[in-house]
Short mmCIF file of N, CA and C in Angstrom, two decimals:
data_model
loop_
_atom_site.label_atom_id
_atom_site.label_comp_id
_atom_site.label_asym_id
_atom_site.label_seq_id
_atom_site.Cartn_x
_atom_site.Cartn_y
_atom_site.Cartn_z
N UNK T 1 -17.50 2.30 19.01
CA UNK T 1 -16.26 2.05 18.04
C UNK T 1 -15.66 2.94 17.77
N UNK T 2 -14.52 2.56 17.12
CA UNK T 2 -13.50 3.62 17.02
C UNK T 2 -12.93 3.41 15.53
N UNK T 3 -12.68 4.33 14.90
CA UNK T 3 -12.37 4.30 13.44
C UNK T 3 -11.20 5.41 13.12
N UNK T 4 -10.30 5.21 12.25
CA UNK T 4 -9.21 5.88 11.80
C UNK T 4 -9.54 5.89 10.32
N UNK T 5 -9.57 7.42 9.94
CA UNK T 5 -10.04 7.81 8.52
C UNK T 5 -8.63 8.07 7.92
N UNK T 6 -8.20 7.76 6.92
CA UNK T 6 -6.89 8.29 6.21
C UNK T 6 -7.27 8.66 4.70
N UNK T 7 -7.13 9.75 4.49
CA UNK T 7 -7.33 10.38 3.13
C UNK T 7 -6.21 9.83 2.16
N UNK T 8 -6.64 9.19 0.99
CA UNK T 8 -5.80 8.45 0.48
C UNK T 8 -5.70 8.58 -1.27
N UNK T 9 -4.90 8.39 -1.85
CA UNK T 9 -4.86 8.67 -3.33
C UNK T 9 -5.08 7.16 -3.87
N UNK T 10 -4.98 6.06 -3.06
CA UNK T 10 -5.30 4.92 -3.65
C UNK T 10 -4.95 3.96 -2.49
N UNK T 11 -6.01 2.67 -2.23
CA UNK T 11 -5.49 1.94 -0.85
C UNK T 11 -6.06 0.35 -1.57
N UNK T 12 -5.64 -0.55 -1.03
CA UNK T 12 -6.00 -1.97 -1.36
C UNK T 12 -5.63 -2.62 -0.08
N UNK T 13 -6.60 -3.94 -0.11
CA UNK T 13 -6.53 -5.05 0.96
C UNK T 13 -6.36 -6.46 0.21
N UNK T 14 -5.26 -7.24 0.88
CA UNK T 14 -5.16 -8.39 0.53
C UNK T 14 -5.12 -9.49 1.34
N UNK T 15 -5.42 -10.93 1.31
CA UNK T 15 -5.28 -11.71 2.11
C UNK T 15 -4.42 -12.83 1.60
N UNK T 16 -3.39 -13.37 1.97
CA UNK T 16 -2.58 -14.27 1.40
C UNK T 16 -2.17 -14.06 0.15
N UNK T 17 -1.95 -12.72 -0.46
CA UNK T 17 -1.65 -12.75 -1.82
C UNK T 17 -3.02 -12.60 -2.82
N UNK T 18 -4.24 -12.48 -2.14
CA UNK T 18 -5.33 -12.67 -2.84
C UNK T 18 -5.69 -11.09 -2.62
N UNK T 19 -6.20 -10.35 -3.77
CA UNK T 19 -6.50 -8.99 -3.78
C UNK T 19 -8.11 -9.02 -3.51
N UNK T 20 -8.41 -8.43 -2.43
CA UNK T 20 -9.69 -8.35 -1.96
C UNK T 20 -10.63 -7.18 -2.61
N UNK T 21 -9.98 -6.04 -2.27
CA UNK T 21 -10.38 -4.59 -2.73
C UNK T 21 -9.33 -3.90 -3.12
N UNK T 22 -9.63 -2.75 -3.84
CA UNK T 22 -8.69 -1.87 -4.21
C UNK T 22 -9.69 -0.54 -4.64
N UNK T 23 -9.44 0.54 -4.03
CA UNK T 23 -9.88 1.92 -4.25
C UNK T 23 -8.94 2.92 -4.99
N UNK T 24 -9.55 3.84 -5.47
CA UNK T 24 -8.68 5.10 -6.08
C UNK T 24 -8.89 5.95 -4.92
N UNK T 25 -8.76 7.35 -5.32
CA UNK T 25 -8.78 8.50 -4.26
C UNK T 25 -10.47 8.27 -3.53
N UNK T 26 -9.83 8.61 -2.26
CA UNK T 26 -10.94 8.42 -1.04
C UNK T 26 -10.64 8.35 0.38
N UNK T 27 -11.22 7.47 0.84
CA UNK T 27 -10.86 7.16 2.12
C UNK T 27 -10.44 5.85 2.65
N UNK T 28 -9.63 5.38 3.25
CA UNK T 28 -9.52 4.19 4.11
C UNK T 28 -9.86 4.15 5.13
N UNK T 29 -10.68 3.42 5.91
CA UNK T 29 -11.35 3.47 7.26
C UNK T 29 -10.84 2.21 8.02
N UNK T 30 -10.22 2.30 9.06
CA UNK T 30 -9.97 1.07 9.77
C UNK T 30 -11.02 1.15 10.89
N UNK T 31 -11.62 -0.03 11.22
CA UNK T 31 -12.77 -0.04 12.05
C UNK T 31 -12.51 -0.92 13.12
N UNK T 32 -12.61 -0.24 14.40
CA UNK T 32 -12.69 -1.16 15.64
C UNK T 32 -13.71 -1.31 16.43
N UNK T 33 -14.49 -2.35 16.77
CA UNK T 33 -15.90 -2.48 17.49
C UNK T 33 -15.46 -2.97 18.86
N UNK T 34 -16.01 -2.59 19.75
CA UNK T 34 -15.90 -2.77 21.05
C UNK T 34 -17.36 -3.46 21.75
N UNK T 35 -16.90 -4.27 22.95
CA UNK T 35 -18.12 -4.96 23.20
C UNK T 35 -19.32 -4.23 23.54
N UNK T 36 -19.27 -2.86 24.12
CA UNK T 36 -20.71 -2.35 24.57
C UNK T 36 -21.16 -1.31 23.25
N UNK T 37 -20.50 -1.65 22.17
CA UNK T 37 -20.99 -0.77 20.83
C UNK T 37 -22.45 -1.30 20.34
N UNK T 38 -22.98 -0.32 19.73
CA UNK T 38 -24.30 -0.53 19.60
C UNK T 38 -24.58 -0.11 17.88
N UNK T 39 -25.75 -0.32 17.19
CA UNK T 39 -26.03 0.11 16.02
C UNK T 39 -26.08 1.64 15.87
N UNK T 40 -26.59 2.21 17.07
CA UNK T 40 -26.47 3.76 17.02
C UNK T 40 -25.03 4.34 16.80
N UNK T 41 -24.05 3.74 17.40
CA UNK T 41 -22.58 4.01 17.06
C UNK T 41 -22.32 3.92 15.93
N UNK T 42 -22.67 2.75 14.90
CA UNK T 42 -22.24 2.35 13.91
C UNK T 42 -23.03 3.54 12.54
N UNK T 43 -24.07 3.94 13.22
CA UNK T 43 -24.57 4.73 12.32
C UNK T 43 -24.20 6.38 12.12
N UNK T 44 -23.92 6.67 13.55
CA UNK T 44 -23.20 7.91 14.03
C UNK T 44 -21.77 7.75 13.03
N UNK T 45 -21.04 6.98 13.41
CA UNK T 45 -20.08 6.84 12.51
C UNK T 45 -20.15 6.59 11.05
N UNK T 46 -20.79 6.33 10.52
CA UNK T 46 -21.05 6.33 9.19
C UNK T 46 -21.55 7.58 8.62
N UNK T 47 -22.55 8.12 9.28
CA UNK T 47 -22.93 9.55 8.64
C UNK T 47 -21.56 10.65 9.07
N UNK T 48 -20.90 10.40 10.11
CA UNK T 48 -19.72 11.15 10.24
C UNK T 48 -18.51 10.92 9.11
N UNK T 49 -18.51 9.66 8.86
CA UNK T 49 -17.36 9.47 7.81
C UNK T 49 -17.73 10.15 6.46
N UNK T 50 -18.71 9.97 5.97
CA UNK T 50 -19.25 10.26 4.62
C UNK T 50 -19.64 11.75 4.62
N UNK T 51 -20.01 12.29 5.70
CA UNK T 51 -19.95 14.16 5.84
C UNK T 51 -18.44 14.75 6.16
N UNK T 52 -17.68 14.08 6.43
CA UNK T 52 -16.48 14.58 7.11
C UNK T 52 -15.76 15.40 5.63
N UNK T 53 -15.37 16.71 6.11
CA UNK T 53 -15.02 17.63 5.12
C UNK T 53 -13.57 17.68 5.23
N UNK T 54 -12.78 16.80 4.68
CA UNK T 54 -11.47 16.80 4.73
C UNK T 54 -10.59 16.58 3.15
N UNK T 55 -11.46 17.02 2.09
CA UNK T 55 -10.78 17.28 0.97
C UNK T 55 -10.76 18.39 0.27
N UNK T 56 -9.74 19.01 -0.43
CA UNK T 56 -9.53 20.12 -0.68
C UNK T 56 -11.05 20.55 -1.76
N UNK T 57 -11.38 21.92 -1.82
CA UNK T 57 -12.01 22.53 -2.53
C UNK T 57 -11.12 23.36 -3.49
N UNK T 58 -11.70 24.07 -4.63
CA UNK T 58 -11.11 24.81 -5.68
C UNK T 58 -10.17 25.82 -4.98
N UNK T 59 -10.32 26.39 -3.84
CA UNK T 59 -9.28 27.25 -3.11
C UNK T 59 -8.24 26.41 -2.15
N UNK T 60 -8.25 25.21 -2.16
CA UNK T 60 -7.29 24.58 -1.40
C UNK T 60 -7.35 24.14 0.09
N UNK T 61 -8.88 24.76 0.63
CA UNK T 61 -9.35 24.60 1.74
C UNK T 61 -9.95 23.16 1.81
N UNK T 62 -9.65 22.59 2.84
CA UNK T 62 -10.59 21.18 3.45
C UNK T 62 -12.05 21.37 3.65
N UNK T 63 -12.93 21.36 2.45
CA UNK T 63 -14.30 21.90 2.62
C UNK T 63 -15.18 20.97 1.96
N UNK T 64 -14.26 19.87 1.51
CA UNK T 64 -15.28 18.88 0.65
C UNK T 64 -15.13 17.29 1.43
N UNK T 65 -16.50 16.83 1.22
CA UNK T 65 -16.68 15.47 1.70
C UNK T 65 -16.22 14.36 0.77
N UNK T 66 -16.12 13.18 0.88
CA UNK T 66 -15.84 12.13 0.10
C UNK T 66 -17.00 11.88 -0.99
N UNK T 67 -18.33 12.18 -0.31
CA UNK T 67 -19.68 12.03 -1.41
C UNK T 67 -19.21 13.37 -2.43
N UNK T 68 -18.70 14.47 -1.91
CA UNK T 68 -18.53 15.52 -2.69
C UNK T 68 -17.74 15.50 -4.04
N UNK T 69 -16.63 14.84 -3.50
CA UNK T 69 -15.58 14.41 -4.63
C UNK T 69 -15.82 13.54 -5.53
N UNK T 70 -16.69 12.12 -5.05
CA UNK T 70 -16.96 11.19 -5.76
C UNK T 70 -16.00 10.07 -5.43
N UNK T 71 -15.43 10.18 -4.28
CA UNK T 71 -14.38 9.48 -4.06
C UNK T 71 -14.88 7.92 -3.56
N UNK T 72 -13.67 7.10 -3.29
CA UNK T 72 -14.31 5.74 -2.73
C UNK T 72 -13.92 5.72 -1.30
N UNK T 73 -14.52 4.68 -0.78
CA UNK T 73 -14.19 4.06 0.72
C UNK T 73 -13.87 2.65 0.79
N UNK T 74 -12.51 2.30 1.43
CA UNK T 74 -12.18 1.10 1.76
C UNK T 74 -12.36 0.91 3.27
N UNK T 75 -13.22 -0.03 4.19
CA UNK T 75 -13.32 -0.28 5.17
C UNK T 75 -12.85 -1.53 5.66
N UNK T 76 -12.19 -1.46 6.50
CA UNK T 76 -11.38 -2.59 6.90
C UNK T 76 -11.26 -2.76 8.40
N UNK T 77 -11.71 -3.96 8.85
CA UNK T 77 -11.89 -4.22 10.30
C UNK T 77 -10.54 -4.38 11.05
N UNK T 78 -10.70 -3.69 12.08
CA UNK T 78 -8.92 -3.79 12.90
C UNK T 78 -9.33 -3.86 14.57
N UNK T 79 -9.37 -4.96 14.93
CA UNK T 79 -9.83 -5.00 16.40
C UNK T 79 -8.72 -4.61 17.36
N UNK T 80 -7.53 -4.09 16.90
CA UNK T 80 -6.35 -3.94 17.63
C UNK T 80 -6.71 -2.21 18.06
N UNK T 81 -7.56 -1.73 17.27
CA UNK T 81 -7.94 -0.08 17.78
C UNK T 81 -8.57 -0.16 18.85
N UNK T 82 -9.01 -1.35 19.52
CA UNK T 82 -9.68 -1.29 20.49
C UNK T 82 -8.54 -1.41 22.16
N UNK T 83 -7.27 -1.63 21.41
CA UNK T 83 -6.29 -1.83 22.43
C UNK T 83 -6.29 -0.79 23.64
N UNK T 84 -5.97 -1.28 24.80
CA UNK T 84 -5.56 -0.71 26.09
C UNK T 84 -4.38 -0.82 26.32
N UNK T 85 -3.58 0.48 26.42
CA UNK T 85 -2.14 0.32 26.97
C UNK T 85 -1.87 1.08 28.23
N UNK T 86 -2.98 0.79 29.12
CA UNK T 86 -2.91 1.58 30.53
C UNK T 86 -1.83 0.81 31.02
N UNK T 87 -1.71 -0.58 31.28
CA UNK T 87 -0.76 -1.40 31.91
C UNK T 87 0.36 -2.14 31.08
N UNK T 88 1.56 -1.87 31.60
CA UNK T 88 2.63 -2.45 31.15
C UNK T 88 2.99 -2.04 29.54
N UNK T 89 3.47 -2.91 28.73
CA UNK T 89 3.77 -2.63 27.55
C UNK T 89 3.15 -3.74 26.27
N UNK T 90 2.39 -4.46 26.97
CA UNK T 90 1.59 -5.35 26.25
C UNK T 90 -0.13 -4.82 26.01
N UNK T 91 -0.46 -4.68 24.67
CA UNK T 91 -1.77 -4.07 24.85
C UNK T 91 -2.72 -5.03 25.13
N UNK T 92 -3.89 -4.59 25.66
CA UNK T 92 -4.73 -5.77 26.12
C UNK T 92 -6.11 -5.27 25.30
N UNK T 93 -6.81 -6.38 24.56
CA UNK T 93 -7.63 -6.49 23.76
C UNK T 93 -9.01 -6.77 24.50
N UNK T 94 -9.35 -6.89 25.88
CA UNK T 94 -10.35 -7.08 26.76
C UNK T 94 -11.63 -6.33 26.18
N UNK T 95 -11.54 -5.01 25.65
CA UNK T 95 -12.85 -4.32 25.39
C UNK T 95 -13.34 -4.66 23.74
N UNK T 96 -12.20 -5.62 23.04
CA UNK T 96 -12.77 -5.74 21.84
C UNK T 96 -14.11 -6.84 21.64
N UNK T 97 -14.96 -6.42 20.78
CA UNK T 97 -16.15 -7.23 20.63
C UNK T 97 -15.70 -8.44 20.00
N UNK T 98 -16.51 -9.46 20.50
CA UNK T 98 -16.25 -10.80 19.76
C UNK T 98 -17.07 -10.96 18.55
N UNK T 99 -16.73 -11.90 17.54
CA UNK T 99 -17.42 -12.03 16.35
C UNK T 99 -19.12 -11.71 16.41
N UNK T 100 -19.46 -12.45 17.21
CA UNK T 100 -21.16 -12.22 17.19
C UNK T 100 -21.73 -10.86 17.20
N UNK T 101 -20.71 -10.13 18.04
CA UNK T 101 -21.20 -8.33 17.73
C UNK T 101 -20.33 -7.84 16.78
N UNK T 102 -19.36 -8.01 16.79
CA UNK T 102 -18.44 -7.24 15.73
C UNK T 102 -18.61 -7.30 14.39
N UNK T 103 -18.99 -8.52 13.87
CA UNK T 103 -19.24 -8.64 12.44
C UNK T 103 -20.44 -8.06 11.99
N UNK T 104 -21.53 -8.44 12.65
CA UNK T 104 -22.99 -7.35 12.32
C UNK T 104 -22.78 -5.77 12.35
N UNK T 105 -21.88 -5.59 13.37
CA UNK T 105 -21.60 -4.03 13.59
C UNK T 105 -20.70 -3.27 12.43
N UNK T 106 -19.70 -4.19 12.03
CA UNK T 106 -18.83 -3.86 11.01
C UNK T 106 -19.60 -3.43 9.84
N UNK T 107 -20.46 -4.75 9.43
CA UNK T 107 -21.49 -4.69 8.24
C UNK T 107 -22.54 -3.64 8.13
N UNK T 108 -23.11 -3.49 9.43
CA UNK T 108 -24.12 -2.25 9.28
C UNK T 108 -23.27 -1.07 9.01
N UNK T 109 -22.11 -0.77 9.86
CA UNK T 109 -21.37 0.42 9.15
C UNK T 109 -20.98 0.65 7.85
N UNK T 110 -20.64 -0.59 6.96
CA UNK T 110 -20.48 -0.53 5.70
C UNK T 110 -21.75 -0.34 4.83
N UNK T 111 -22.86 -0.90 5.39
CA UNK T 111 -23.97 -0.79 4.51
C UNK T 111 -24.88 0.80 4.59
N UNK T 112 -24.51 1.13 5.93
CA UNK T 112 -25.05 2.62 6.17
C UNK T 112 -24.02 3.48 5.24
N UNK T 113 -22.68 3.41 5.09
CA UNK T 113 -21.84 4.04 4.09
C UNK T 113 -22.43 3.93 3.04
N UNK T 114 -22.76 2.95 2.44
CA UNK T 114 -23.01 2.59 1.02
C UNK T 114 -24.47 3.71 0.67
N UNK T 115 -25.38 3.55 1.85
CA UNK T 115 -26.56 4.18 1.69
C UNK T 115 -26.13 5.75 1.52
N UNK T 116 -25.19 6.45 2.47
CA UNK T 116 -25.00 7.69 2.37
C UNK T 116 -24.13 8.24 1.24
N UNK T 117 -23.20 7.27 0.69
CA UNK T 117 -22.24 7.64 -0.16
C UNK T 117 -23.02 7.23 -1.56
N UNK T 118 -23.79 6.36 -1.87
CA UNK T 118 -24.26 6.00 -2.89
C UNK T 118 -23.49 4.74 -3.73
N UNK T 119 -22.27 4.37 -3.05
CA UNK T 119 -21.20 3.73 -3.43
C UNK T 119 -20.94 2.47 -2.43
N UNK T 120 -20.80 1.33 -2.85
CA UNK T 120 -20.48 0.11 -1.78
C UNK T 120 -19.08 0.34 -1.56
N UNK T 121 -18.56 0.28 -0.34
CA UNK T 121 -17.54 0.51 0.12
C UNK T 121 -16.61 -0.87 0.08
N UNK T 122 -15.53 -0.74 -0.45
CA UNK T 122 -14.56 -2.11 -0.55
C UNK T 122 -14.25 -2.37 0.74
N UNK T 123 -14.39 -3.86 1.05
CA UNK T 123 -14.00 -4.16 2.38
C UNK T 123 -12.86 -5.15 2.42
N UNK T 124 -12.20 -5.41 3.57
CA UNK T 124 -11.71 -6.48 3.58
C UNK T 124 -11.92 -7.75 4.29
N UNK T 125 -11.26 -8.61 4.93
CA UNK T 125 -12.12 -9.91 5.42
C UNK T 125 -11.97 -10.20 7.02
N UNK T 126 -13.22 -10.03 7.42
CA UNK T 126 -13.15 -9.95 9.00
C UNK T 126 -12.35 -11.12 9.56
N UNK T 127 -11.46 -10.68 10.49
CA UNK T 127 -10.64 -11.92 11.10
C UNK T 127 -9.36 -12.24 10.43
N UNK T 128 -9.41 -11.85 9.10
CA UNK T 128 -8.07 -12.47 8.61
C UNK T 128 -6.95 -11.62 8.87
N UNK T 129 -5.85 -12.11 8.51
CA UNK T 129 -4.58 -11.77 8.73
C UNK T 129 -4.46 -10.77 7.36
N UNK T 130 -4.73 -9.54 7.35
CA UNK T 130 -4.84 -8.75 5.72
C UNK T 130 -3.40 -7.85 5.85
N UNK T 131 -3.17 -7.61 4.56
CA UNK T 131 -2.11 -6.80 4.24
C UNK T 131 -2.76 -5.45 3.46
N UNK T 132 -2.71 -4.27 4.06
CA UNK T 132 -3.30 -3.14 3.61
C UNK T 132 -2.32 -2.21 3.16
N UNK T 133 -2.46 -1.86 2.09
CA UNK T 133 -1.39 -0.97 1.13
C UNK T 133 -2.34 0.49 1.17
N UNK T 134 -1.57 1.90 1.34
CA UNK T 134 -1.94 2.93 0.90
C UNK T 134 -1.16 3.78 0.66
N UNK T 135 -1.42 4.76 -0.19
CA UNK T 135 -0.80 6.25 -0.31
C UNK T 135 -1.62 7.41 0.37
N UNK T 136 -1.10 7.36 1.45
CA UNK T 136 -1.81 8.56 1.96
C UNK T 136 -1.53 10.10 1.36
N UNK T 137 -2.92 10.60 1.74
CA UNK T 137 -2.77 11.64 0.73
C UNK T 137 -2.75 12.92 1.62
N UNK T 138 -1.79 13.91 2.00
CA UNK T 138 -1.71 15.11 2.62
C UNK T 138 -0.35 14.94 3.52
N UNK T 139 -0.54 14.25 4.51
CA UNK T 139 -0.96 13.30 5.06
C UNK T 139 -2.34 13.75 5.82
N UNK T 140 -3.38 13.10 5.50
CA UNK T 140 -4.64 13.31 6.51
C UNK T 140 -5.09 12.36 6.94
N UNK T 141 -5.00 12.11 8.30
CA UNK T 141 -5.41 10.81 9.57
C UNK T 141 -6.33 11.70 10.49
N UNK T 142 -7.56 11.32 10.54
CA UNK T 142 -8.44 11.50 11.66
C UNK T 142 -8.81 10.15 12.34
N UNK T 143 -8.85 10.49 13.84
CA UNK T 143 -9.35 9.13 14.90
C UNK T 143 -10.69 9.66 15.27
N UNK T 144 -11.77 8.82 15.26
CA UNK T 144 -13.01 9.06 15.92
C UNK T 144 -13.41 7.94 16.61
N UNK T 145 -13.89 8.19 17.91
CA UNK T 145 -14.27 7.26 18.89
C UNK T 145 -15.99 7.71 19.04
N UNK T 146 -16.69 6.65 18.65
CA UNK T 146 -18.33 7.34 18.96
C UNK T 146 -18.72 7.48 20.43
N UNK T 147 -17.80 7.10 21.52
CA UNK T 147 -18.08 7.49 22.93
C UNK T 147 -17.45 8.82 23.18
N UNK T 148 -16.67 9.51 22.12
CA UNK T 148 -16.17 10.74 22.56
C UNK T 148 -16.69 11.70 21.42
N UNK T 149 -17.98 11.49 21.22
CA UNK T 149 -18.40 12.51 20.27
C UNK T 149 -18.12 14.10 20.30
N UNK T 150 -16.80 14.11 19.96
CA UNK T 150 -16.74 15.74 19.72
C UNK T 150 -16.78 16.55 18.76
#
């Protein structure tokens, strides 16, 4: 699984003009699921997301997590995170998981986030053409791949 975490002042996701979810200060997380991903990947990423210290403390040092700040999370599925750009200029999505794998792992990631943070994350609509709006705070953007546990 690959995620892109953006620290935001606010974010929202809509489909066809219908607002699905809106958050205040916190994290916008874009979630890509690959064919080989497992529940272990979802669990590791959920724990990493909840514990990632990318919010400023009283001295202006990034030393606080979304849990510490009481922030919110919006998790949006995004299969394009699985893109391979090795050959040519057209990305290949051959590694992207199909719905039968991706939906349960995305849902598991969201449910584990809820357990870790004590708050249900906002969500998009899996497989929909979504409009995501955000005001990046910092900007702070972190990319994490469960296969590269750095």
